[in-house]
Amino acid sequence: MTPPHAPAQSFKDRLNLLFAASARENPGKPGTYTEYTPSQVAEEINKKFGPGSISDEYVRKLRRGDIKSPSVLMASYLAWFFKMPLDVFQTATDDESNEPSEIANKVMAELQRIAADKSRQHQEPEPNETVQVLARSAGRLSQEGLRRAAKYVQQLEQLEQMEGQLQTDGPPENH
């Protein structure tokens, strides 16, 4: 996927950005997203425009960059699938007339923002080894032991909050 700060310049970059931005949230695992597969894209396009209009392998090759510049027809199929104007696939060239429109550039910038948001949400924090040790240990405690441990943790939390408050307030001043 194109990094969120870099403009998507190639057809491959723009297509992959569309896949990333249109990823659907997994109902069973909130905060994670699943992109359409090339097979799903090809299947929907073929339903709309007729069997054999595009293949999943062709979509894969476009995503990998094996095919650098598809025909306008193939690009229009993909634009239809992602509900985008065709010129989002226009890439910057020396020929000004071939530049994407201002609207297409704004659409791509918004897609980059959406894809970056989804990517950030998907990043799971690294498991904390200490927390894992505590959880395993707690699993071996009796119900009474769990209650006591919870009470100790709450007291420790309060103590740390007070210590933190003292550190931010500083020592009392003598007048």
JSON list of C-alpha atoms in Angstrom, two decimals:
[
{"chain": "A", "resi": 1, "resn": "MET", "atom": "CA", "xyz": [0.00, 0.00, 0.00]},
{"chain": "A", "resi": 2, "resn": "THR", "atom": "CA", "xyz": [1.12, 3.55, -0.67]},
{"chain": "A", "resi": 3, "resn": "PRO", "atom": "CA", "xyz": [2.30, 5.29, 2.48]},
{"chain": "A", "resi": 4, "resn": "PRO", "atom": "CA", "xyz": [-0.26, 7.86, 3.66]},
{"chain": "A", "resi": 5, "resn": "HIS", "atom": "CA", "xyz": [2.10, 10.79, 3.12]},
{"chain": "A", "resi": 6, "resn": "ALA", "atom": "CA", "xyz": [3.21, 9.88, -0.40]},
{"chain": "A", "resi": 7, "resn": "PRO", "atom": "CA", "xyz": [1.06, 10.78, -3.38]},
{"chain": "A", "resi": 8, "resn": "ALA", "atom": "CA", "xyz": [-0.23, 7.76, -5.27]},
{"chain": "A", "resi": 9, "resn": "GLN", "atom": "CA", "xyz": [1.36, 8.30, -8.67]},
{"chain": "A", "resi": 10, "resn": "SER", "atom": "CA", "xyz": [1.28, 5.01, -10.54]},
{"chain": "A", "resi": 11, "resn": "PHE", "atom": "CA", "xyz": [-1.81, 3.10, -11.62]},
{"chain": "A", "resi": 12, "resn": "LYS", "atom": "CA", "xyz": [-0.78, 0.32, -9.24]},
{"chain": "A", "resi": 13, "resn": "ASP", "atom": "CA", "xyz": [-0.49, 2.76, -6.31]},
{"chain": "A", "resi": 14, "resn": "ARG", "atom": "CA", "xyz": [-3.86, 4.31, -7.03]},
{"chain": "A", "resi": 15, "resn": "LEU", "atom": "CA", "xyz": [-5.57, 0.93, -7.43]},
{"chain": "A", "resi": 16, "resn": "ASN", "atom": "CA", "xyz": [-4.05, -0.42, -4.22]},
{"chain": "A", "resi": 17, "resn": "LEU", "atom": "CA", "xyz": [-5.15, 2.73, -2.41]},
{"chain": "A", "resi": 18, "resn": "LEU", "atom": "CA", "xyz": [-8.71, 2.10, -3.61]},
{"chain": "A", "resi": 19, "resn": "PHE", "atom": "CA", "xyz": [-8.53, -1.45, -2.28]},
{"chain": "A", "resi": 20, "resn": "ALA", "atom": "CA", "xyz": [-7.19, -0.26, 1.09]},
{"chain": "A", "resi": 21, "resn": "ALA", "atom": "CA", "xyz": [-9.66, 2.62, 1.48]},
{"chain": "A", "resi": 22, "resn": "SER", "atom": "CA", "xyz": [-12.66, 0.47, 0.58]},
{"chain": "A", "resi": 23, "resn": "ALA", "atom": "CA", "xyz": [-11.75, -2.34, 2.98]},
{"chain": "A", "resi": 24, "resn": "ARG", "atom": "CA", "xyz": [-14.72, -3.41, 5.10]},
{"chain": "A", "resi": 25, "resn": "GLU", "atom": "CA", "xyz": [-14.62, -3.73, 8.87]},
{"chain": "A", "resi": 26, "resn": "ASN", "atom": "CA", "xyz": [-14.73, -7.32, 10.09]},
{"chain": "A", "resi": 27, "resn": "PRO", "atom": "CA", "xyz": [-17.94, -7.74, 12.11]},
{"chain": "A", "resi": 28, "resn": "GLY", "atom": "CA", "xyz": [-16.39, -10.34, 14.40]},
{"chain": "A", "resi": 29, "resn": "LYS", "atom": "CA", "xyz": [-13.23, -8.33, 15.03]},
{"chain": "A", "resi": 30, "resn": "PRO", "atom": "CA", "xyz": [-13.90, -4.58, 15.25]},
{"chain": "A", "resi": 31, "resn": "GLY", "atom": "CA", "xyz": [-10.98, -2.39, 14.26]},
{"chain": "A", "resi": 32, "resn": "THR", "atom": "CA", "xyz": [-9.74, -4.85, 11.62]},
{"chain": "A", "resi": 33, "resn": "TYR", "atom": "CA", "xyz": [-10.47, -4.52, 7.95]},
{"chain": "A", "resi": 34, "resn": "THR", "atom": "CA", "xyz": [-10.61, -6.88, 4.98]},
{"chain": "A", "resi": 35, "resn": "GLU", "atom": "CA", "xyz": [-9.90, -5.73, 1.46]},
{"chain": "A", "resi": 36, "resn": "TYR", "atom": "CA", "xyz": [-11.82, -7.02, -1.51]},
{"chain": "A", "resi": 37, "resn": "THR", "atom": "CA", "xyz": [-10.07, -9.89, -3.24]},
{"chain": "A", "resi": 38, "resn": "PRO", "atom": "CA", "xyz": [-9.24, -9.74, -6.94]},
{"chain": "A", "resi": 39, "resn": "SER", "atom": "CA", "xyz": [-11.78, -12.56, -7.40]},
{"chain": "A", "resi": 40, "resn": "GLN", "atom": "CA", "xyz": [-14.55, -10.53, -5.75]},
{"chain": "A", "resi": 41, "resn": "VAL", "atom": "CA", "xyz": [-13.74, -7.51, -7.93]},
{"chain": "A", "resi": 42, "resn": "ALA", "atom": "CA", "xyz": [-13.65, -9.57, -11.13]},
{"chain": "A", "resi": 43, "resn": "GLU", "atom": "CA", "xyz": [-16.87, -11.39, -10.21]},
{"chain": "A", "resi": 44, "resn": "GLU", "atom": "CA", "xyz": [-18.81, -8.15, -9.67]},
{"chain": "A", "resi": 45, "resn": "ILE", "atom": "CA", "xyz": [-17.45, -6.56, -12.84]},
{"chain": "A", "resi": 46, "resn": "ASN", "atom": "CA", "xyz": [-18.29, -9.67, -14.86]},
{"chain": "A", "resi": 47, "resn": "LYS", "atom": "CA", "xyz": [-21.84, -9.69, -13.43]},
{"chain": "A", "resi": 48, "resn": "LYS", "atom": "CA", "xyz": [-22.32, -6.10, -14.56]},
{"chain": "A", "resi": 49, "resn": "PHE", "atom": "CA", "xyz": [-20.48, -6.04, -17.89]},
{"chain": "A", "resi": 50, "resn": "GLY", "atom": "CA", "xyz": [-20.64, -9.67, -18.97]},
{"chain": "A", "resi": 51, "resn": "PRO", "atom": "CA", "xyz": [-18.64, -12.84, -18.43]},
{"chain": "A", "resi": 52, "resn": "GLY", "atom": "CA", "xyz": [-14.98, -12.53, -19.34]},
{"chain": "A", "resi": 53, "resn": "SER", "atom": "CA", "xyz": [-14.87, -8.74, -19.06]},
{"chain": "A", "resi": 54, "resn": "ILE", "atom": "CA", "xyz": [-11.98, -8.98, -16.61]},
{"chain": "A", "resi": 55, "resn": "SER", "atom": "CA", "xyz": [-10.24, -11.79, -14.76]},
{"chain": "A", "resi": 56, "resn": "ASP", "atom": "CA", "xyz": [-9.06, -12.00, -11.20]},
{"chain": "A", "resi": 57, "resn": "GLU", "atom": "CA", "xyz": [-5.55, -12.69, -12.48]},
{"chain": "A", "resi": 58, "resn": "TYR", "atom": "CA", "xyz": [-5.65, -9.44, -14.49]},
{"chain": "A", "resi": 59, "resn": "VAL", "atom": "CA", "xyz": [-6.66, -7.55, -11.33]},
{"chain": "A", "resi": 60, "resn": "ARG", "atom": "CA", "xyz": [-3.79, -9.24, -9.43]},
{"chain": "A", "resi": 61, "resn": "LYS", "atom": "CA", "xyz": [-1.32, -8.22, -12.14]},
{"chain": "A", "resi": 62, "resn": "LEU", "atom": "CA", "xyz": [-2.56, -4.63, -11.95]},
{"chain": "A", "resi": 63, "resn": "ARG", "atom": "CA", "xyz": [-2.16, -4.61, -8.16]},
{"chain": "A", "resi": 64, "resn": "ARG", "atom": "CA", "xyz": [1.37, -6.01, -8.39]},
{"chain": "A", "resi": 65, "resn": "GLY", "atom": "CA", "xyz": [2.31, -3.56, -11.13]},
{"chain": "A", "resi": 66, "resn": "ASP", "atom": "CA", "xyz": [2.97, -6.31, -13.69]},
{"chain": "A", "resi": 67, "resn": "ILE", "atom": "CA", "xyz": [0.60, -4.40, -15.98]},
{"chain": "A", "resi": 68, "resn": "LYS", "atom": "CA", "xyz": [1.58, -0.74, -15.79]},
{"chain": "A", "resi": 69, "resn": "SER", "atom": "CA", "xyz": [-1.07, 0.87, -17.93]},
{"chain": "A", "resi": 70, "resn": "PRO", "atom": "CA", "xyz": [-4.37, -0.93, -18.59]},
{"chain": "A", "resi": 71, "resn": "SER", "atom": "CA", "xyz": [-6.77, 0.09, -21.31]},
{"chain": "A", "resi": 72, "resn": "VAL", "atom": "CA", "xyz": [-9.34, 2.77, -20.64]},
{"chain": "A", "resi": 73, "resn": "LEU", "atom": "CA", "xyz": [-12.01, 0.05, -20.71]},
{"chain": "A", "resi": 74, "resn": "MET", "atom": "CA", "xyz": [-10.31, -1.97, -17.95]},
{"chain": "A", "resi": 75, "resn": "ALA", "atom": "CA", "xyz": [-9.72, 1.17, -15.88]},
{"chain": "A", "resi": 76, "resn": "SER", "atom": "CA", "xyz": [-13.38, 2.14, -16.33]},
{"chain": "A", "resi": 77, "resn": "TYR", "atom": "CA", "xyz": [-14.49, -1.26, -15.02]},
{"chain": "A", "resi": 78, "resn": "LEU", "atom": "CA", "xyz": [-12.39, -0.75, -11.91]},
{"chain": "A", "resi": 79, "resn": "ALA", "atom": "CA", "xyz": [-13.59, 2.85, -11.51]},
{"chain": "A", "resi": 80, "resn": "TRP", "atom": "CA", "xyz": [-17.18, 1.54, -11.70]},
{"chain": "A", "resi": 81, "resn": "PHE", "atom": "CA", "xyz": [-16.48, -1.13, -9.08]},
{"chain": "A", "resi": 82, "resn": "PHE", "atom": "CA", "xyz": [-14.99, 1.38, -6.61]},
{"chain": "A", "resi": 83, "resn": "LYS", "atom": "CA", "xyz": [-17.61, 4.01, -7.50]},
{"chain": "A", "resi": 84, "resn": "MET", "atom": "CA", "xyz": [-14.95, 6.51, -8.53]},
{"chain": "A", "resi": 85, "resn": "PRO", "atom": "CA", "xyz": [-14.53, 8.85, -11.48]},
{"chain": "A", "resi": 86, "resn": "LEU", "atom": "CA", "xyz": [-12.32, 7.35, -14.17]},
{"chain": "A", "resi": 87, "resn": "ASP", "atom": "CA", "xyz": [-9.72, 10.07, -13.90]},
{"chain": "A", "resi": 88, "resn": "VAL", "atom": "CA", "xyz": [-8.64, 8.90, -10.43]},
{"chain": "A", "resi": 89, "resn": "PHE", "atom": "CA", "xyz": [-6.50, 6.49, -12.43]},
{"chain": "A", "resi": 90, "resn": "GLN", "atom": "CA", "xyz": [-4.86, 9.25, -14.46]},
{"chain": "A", "resi": 91, "resn": "THR", "atom": "CA", "xyz": [-1.24, 9.43, -13.44]},
{"chain": "A", "resi": 92, "resn": "ALA", "atom": "CA", "xyz": [0.97, 12.49, -13.57]},
{"chain": "A", "resi": 93, "resn": "THR", "atom": "CA", "xyz": [2.94, 12.69, -16.80]},
{"chain": "A", "resi": 94, "resn": "ASP", "atom": "CA", "xyz": [4.83, 15.35, -18.74]},
{"chain": "A", "resi": 95, "resn": "ASP", "atom": "CA", "xyz": [1.68, 15.94, -20.78]},
{"chain": "A", "resi": 96, "resn": "GLU", "atom": "CA", "xyz": [-0.50, 18.35, -18.77]},
{"chain": "A", "resi": 97, "resn": "SER", "atom": "CA", "xyz": [-3.66, 17.22, -20.57]},
{"chain": "A", "resi": 98, "resn": "ASN", "atom": "CA", "xyz": [-3.14, 13.75, -19.11]},
{"chain": "A", "resi": 99, "resn": "GLU", "atom": "CA", "xyz": [-3.06, 15.01, -15.49]},
{"chain": "A", "resi": 100, "resn": "PRO", "atom": "CA", "xyz": [-5.78, 13.93, -13.08]},
{"chain": "A", "resi": 101, "resn": "SER", "atom": "CA", "xyz": [-8.38, 16.57, -12.35]},
{"chain": "A", "resi": 102, "resn": "GLU", "atom": "CA", "xyz": [-8.30, 18.62, -9.17]},
{"chain": "A", "resi": 103, "resn": "ILE", "atom": "CA", "xyz": [-11.33, 16.67, -7.99]},
{"chain": "A", "resi": 104, "resn": "ALA", "atom": "CA", "xyz": [-9.57, 13.35, -8.65]},
{"chain": "A", "resi": 105, "resn": "ASN", "atom": "CA", "xyz": [-6.54, 14.56, -6.69]},
{"chain": "A", "resi": 106, "resn": "LYS", "atom": "CA", "xyz": [-8.79, 15.55, -3.78]},
{"chain": "A", "resi": 107, "resn": "VAL", "atom": "CA", "xyz": [-10.51, 12.15, -3.94]},
{"chain": "A", "resi": 108, "resn": "MET", "atom": "CA", "xyz": [-7.13, 10.41, -3.83]},
{"chain": "A", "resi": 109, "resn": "ALA", "atom": "CA", "xyz": [-6.00, 12.55, -0.88]},
{"chain": "A", "resi": 110, "resn": "GLU", "atom": "CA", "xyz": [-9.19, 11.64, 1.00]},
{"chain": "A", "resi": 111, "resn": "LEU", "atom": "CA", "xyz": [-8.71, 7.96, 0.14]},
{"chain": "A", "resi": 112, "resn": "GLN", "atom": "CA", "xyz": [-5.18, 8.14, 1.52]},
{"chain": "A", "resi": 113, "resn": "ARG", "atom": "CA", "xyz": [-6.55, 9.62, 4.76]},
{"chain": "A", "resi": 114, "resn": "ILE", "atom": "CA", "xyz": [-9.19, 6.88, 5.02]},
{"chain": "A", "resi": 115, "resn": "ALA", "atom": "CA", "xyz": [-6.68, 4.11, 4.32]},
{"chain": "A", "resi": 116, "resn": "ALA", "atom": "CA", "xyz": [-4.27, 5.56, 6.90]},
{"chain": "A", "resi": 117, "resn": "ASP", "atom": "CA", "xyz": [-7.05, 5.72, 9.52]},
{"chain": "A", "resi": 118, "resn": "LYS", "atom": "CA", "xyz": [-7.96, 2.09, 8.88]},
{"chain": "A", "resi": 119, "resn": "SER", "atom": "CA", "xyz": [-4.33, 1.07, 9.02]},
{"chain": "A", "resi": 120, "resn": "ARG", "atom": "CA", "xyz": [-3.83, 2.84, 12.37]},
{"chain": "A", "resi": 121, "resn": "GLN", "atom": "CA", "xyz": [-6.95, 1.20, 13.80]},
{"chain": "A", "resi": 122, "resn": "HIS", "atom": "CA", "xyz": [-5.72, -2.19, 12.67]},
{"chain": "A", "resi": 123, "resn": "GLN", "atom": "CA", "xyz": [-2.39, -1.91, 14.47]},
{"chain": "A", "resi": 124, "resn": "GLU", "atom": "CA", "xyz": [-2.65, -3.88, 17.65]},
{"chain": "A", "resi": 125, "resn": "PRO", "atom": "CA", "xyz": [-0.45, -2.93, 20.58]},
{"chain": "A", "resi": 126, "resn": "GLU", "atom": "CA", "xyz": [2.37, -5.27, 21.33]},
{"chain": "A", "resi": 127, "resn": "PRO", "atom": "CA", "xyz": [1.43, -7.60, 24.16]},
{"chain": "A", "resi": 128, "resn": "ASN", "atom": "CA", "xyz": [2.98, -6.56, 27.44]},
{"chain": "A", "resi": 129, "resn": "GLU", "atom": "CA", "xyz": [4.83, -9.53, 28.90]},
{"chain": "A", "resi": 130, "resn": "THR", "atom": "CA", "xyz": [4.23, -8.41, 32.49]},
{"chain": "A", "resi": 131, "resn": "VAL", "atom": "CA", "xyz": [0.47, -8.19, 31.90]},
{"chain": "A", "resi": 132, "resn": "GLN", "atom": "CA", "xyz": [0.53, -11.67, 30.38]},
{"chain": "A", "resi": 133, "resn": "VAL", "atom": "CA", "xyz": [2.39, -13.06, 33.41]},
{"chain": "A", "resi": 134, "resn": "LEU", "atom": "CA", "xyz": [-0.13, -11.41, 35.75]},
{"chain": "A", "resi": 135, "resn": "ALA", "atom": "CA", "xyz": [-3.05, -12.80, 33.77]},
{"chain": "A", "resi": 136, "resn": "ARG", "atom": "CA", "xyz": [-1.61, -16.32, 33.80]},
{"chain": "A", "resi": 137, "resn": "SER", "atom": "CA", "xyz": [-0.96, -16.07, 37.53]},
{"chain": "A", "resi": 138, "resn": "ALA", "atom": "CA", "xyz": [-4.45, -14.70, 38.21]},
{"chain": "A", "resi": 139, "resn": "GLY", "atom": "CA", "xyz": [-5.92, -17.65, 36.35]},
{"chain": "A", "resi": 140, "resn": "ARG", "atom": "CA", "xyz": [-4.50, -19.96, 39.03]},
{"chain": "A", "resi": 141, "resn": "LEU", "atom": "CA", "xyz": [-5.97, -18.01, 41.97]},
{"chain": "A", "resi": 142, "resn": "SER", "atom": "CA", "xyz": [-9.09, -18.90, 43.96]},
{"chain": "A", "resi": 143, "resn": "GLN", "atom": "CA", "xyz": [-12.12, -16.58, 43.82]},
{"chain": "A", "resi": 144, "resn": "GLU", "atom": "CA", "xyz": [-11.02, -15.03, 47.13]},
{"chain": "A", "resi": 145, "resn": "GLY", "atom": "CA", "xyz": [-7.48, -14.62, 45.80]},
{"chain": "A", "resi": 146, "resn": "LEU", "atom": "CA", "xyz": [-8.83, -12.89, 42.67]},
{"chain": "A", "resi": 147, "resn": "ARG", "atom": "CA", "xyz": [-10.84, -10.45, 44.84]},
{"chain": "A", "resi": 148, "resn": "ARG", "atom": "CA", "xyz": [-7.78, -9.67, 46.94]},
{"chain": "A", "resi": 149, "resn": "ALA", "atom": "CA", "xyz": [-5.59, -9.24, 43.85]},
{"chain": "A", "resi": 150, "resn": "ALA", "atom": "CA", "xyz": [-8.15, -6.87, 42.30]},
{"chain": "A", "resi": 151, "resn": "LYS", "atom": "CA", "xyz": [-8.22, -4.86, 45.54]},
{"chain": "A", "resi": 152, "resn": "TYR", "atom": "CA", "xyz": [-4.41, -4.67, 45.62]},
{"chain": "A", "resi": 153, "resn": "VAL", "atom": "CA", "xyz": [-4.31, -3.53, 42.00]},
{"chain": "A", "resi": 154, "resn": "GLN", "atom": "CA", "xyz": [-6.88, -0.80, 42.71]},
{"chain": "A", "resi": 155, "resn": "GLN", "atom": "CA", "xyz": [-4.90, 0.37, 45.74]},
{"chain": "A", "resi": 156, "resn": "LEU", "atom": "CA", "xyz": [-1.68, 0.37, 43.73]},
{"chain": "A", "resi": 157, "resn": "GLU", "atom": "CA", "xyz": [-3.38, 2.36, 40.98]},
{"chain": "A", "resi": 158, "resn": "GLN", "atom": "CA", "xyz": [-4.56, 4.95, 43.54]},
{"chain": "A", "resi": 159, "resn": "LEU", "atom": "CA", "xyz": [-1.07, 5.13, 45.03]},
{"chain": "A", "resi": 160, "resn": "GLU", "atom": "CA", "xyz": [0.50, 5.67, 41.61]},
{"chain": "A", "resi": 161, "resn": "GLN", "atom": "CA", "xyz": [-2.06, 8.36, 40.82]},
{"chain": "A", "resi": 162, "resn": "MET", "atom": "CA", "xyz": [-1.20, 10.17, 44.07]},
{"chain": "A", "resi": 163, "resn": "GLU", "atom": "CA", "xyz": [2.53, 9.82, 43.37]},
{"chain": "A", "resi": 164, "resn": "GLY", "atom": "CA", "xyz": [1.97, 11.13, 39.87]},
{"chain": "A", "resi": 165, "resn": "GLN", "atom": "CA", "xyz": [0.00, 14.06, 41.26]},
{"chain": "A", "resi": 166, "resn": "LEU", "atom": "CA", "xyz": [2.81, 14.91, 43.68]},
{"chain": "A", "resi": 167, "resn": "GLN", "atom": "CA", "xyz": [5.37, 14.77, 40.87]},
{"chain": "A", "resi": 168, "resn": "THR", "atom": "CA", "xyz": [3.34, 17.12, 38.64]},
{"chain": "A", "resi": 169, "resn": "ASP", "atom": "CA", "xyz": [2.47, 19.53, 41.49]},
{"chain": "A", "resi": 170, "resn": "GLY", "atom": "CA", "xyz": [5.95, 19.50, 42.93]},
{"chain": "A", "resi": 171, "resn": "PRO", "atom": "CA", "xyz": [6.83, 19.85, 46.60]},
{"chain": "A", "resi": 172, "resn": "PRO", "atom": "CA", "xyz": [4.85, 22.39, 48.59]},
{"chain": "A", "resi": 173, "resn": "GLU", "atom": "CA", "xyz": [6.53, 25.76, 48.77]},
{"chain": "A", "resi": 174, "resn": "ASN", "atom": "CA", "xyz": [7.49, 27.27, 52.12]},
{"chain": "A", "resi": 175, "resn": "HIS", "atom": "CA", "xyz": [6.39, 30.86, 52.51]}
]
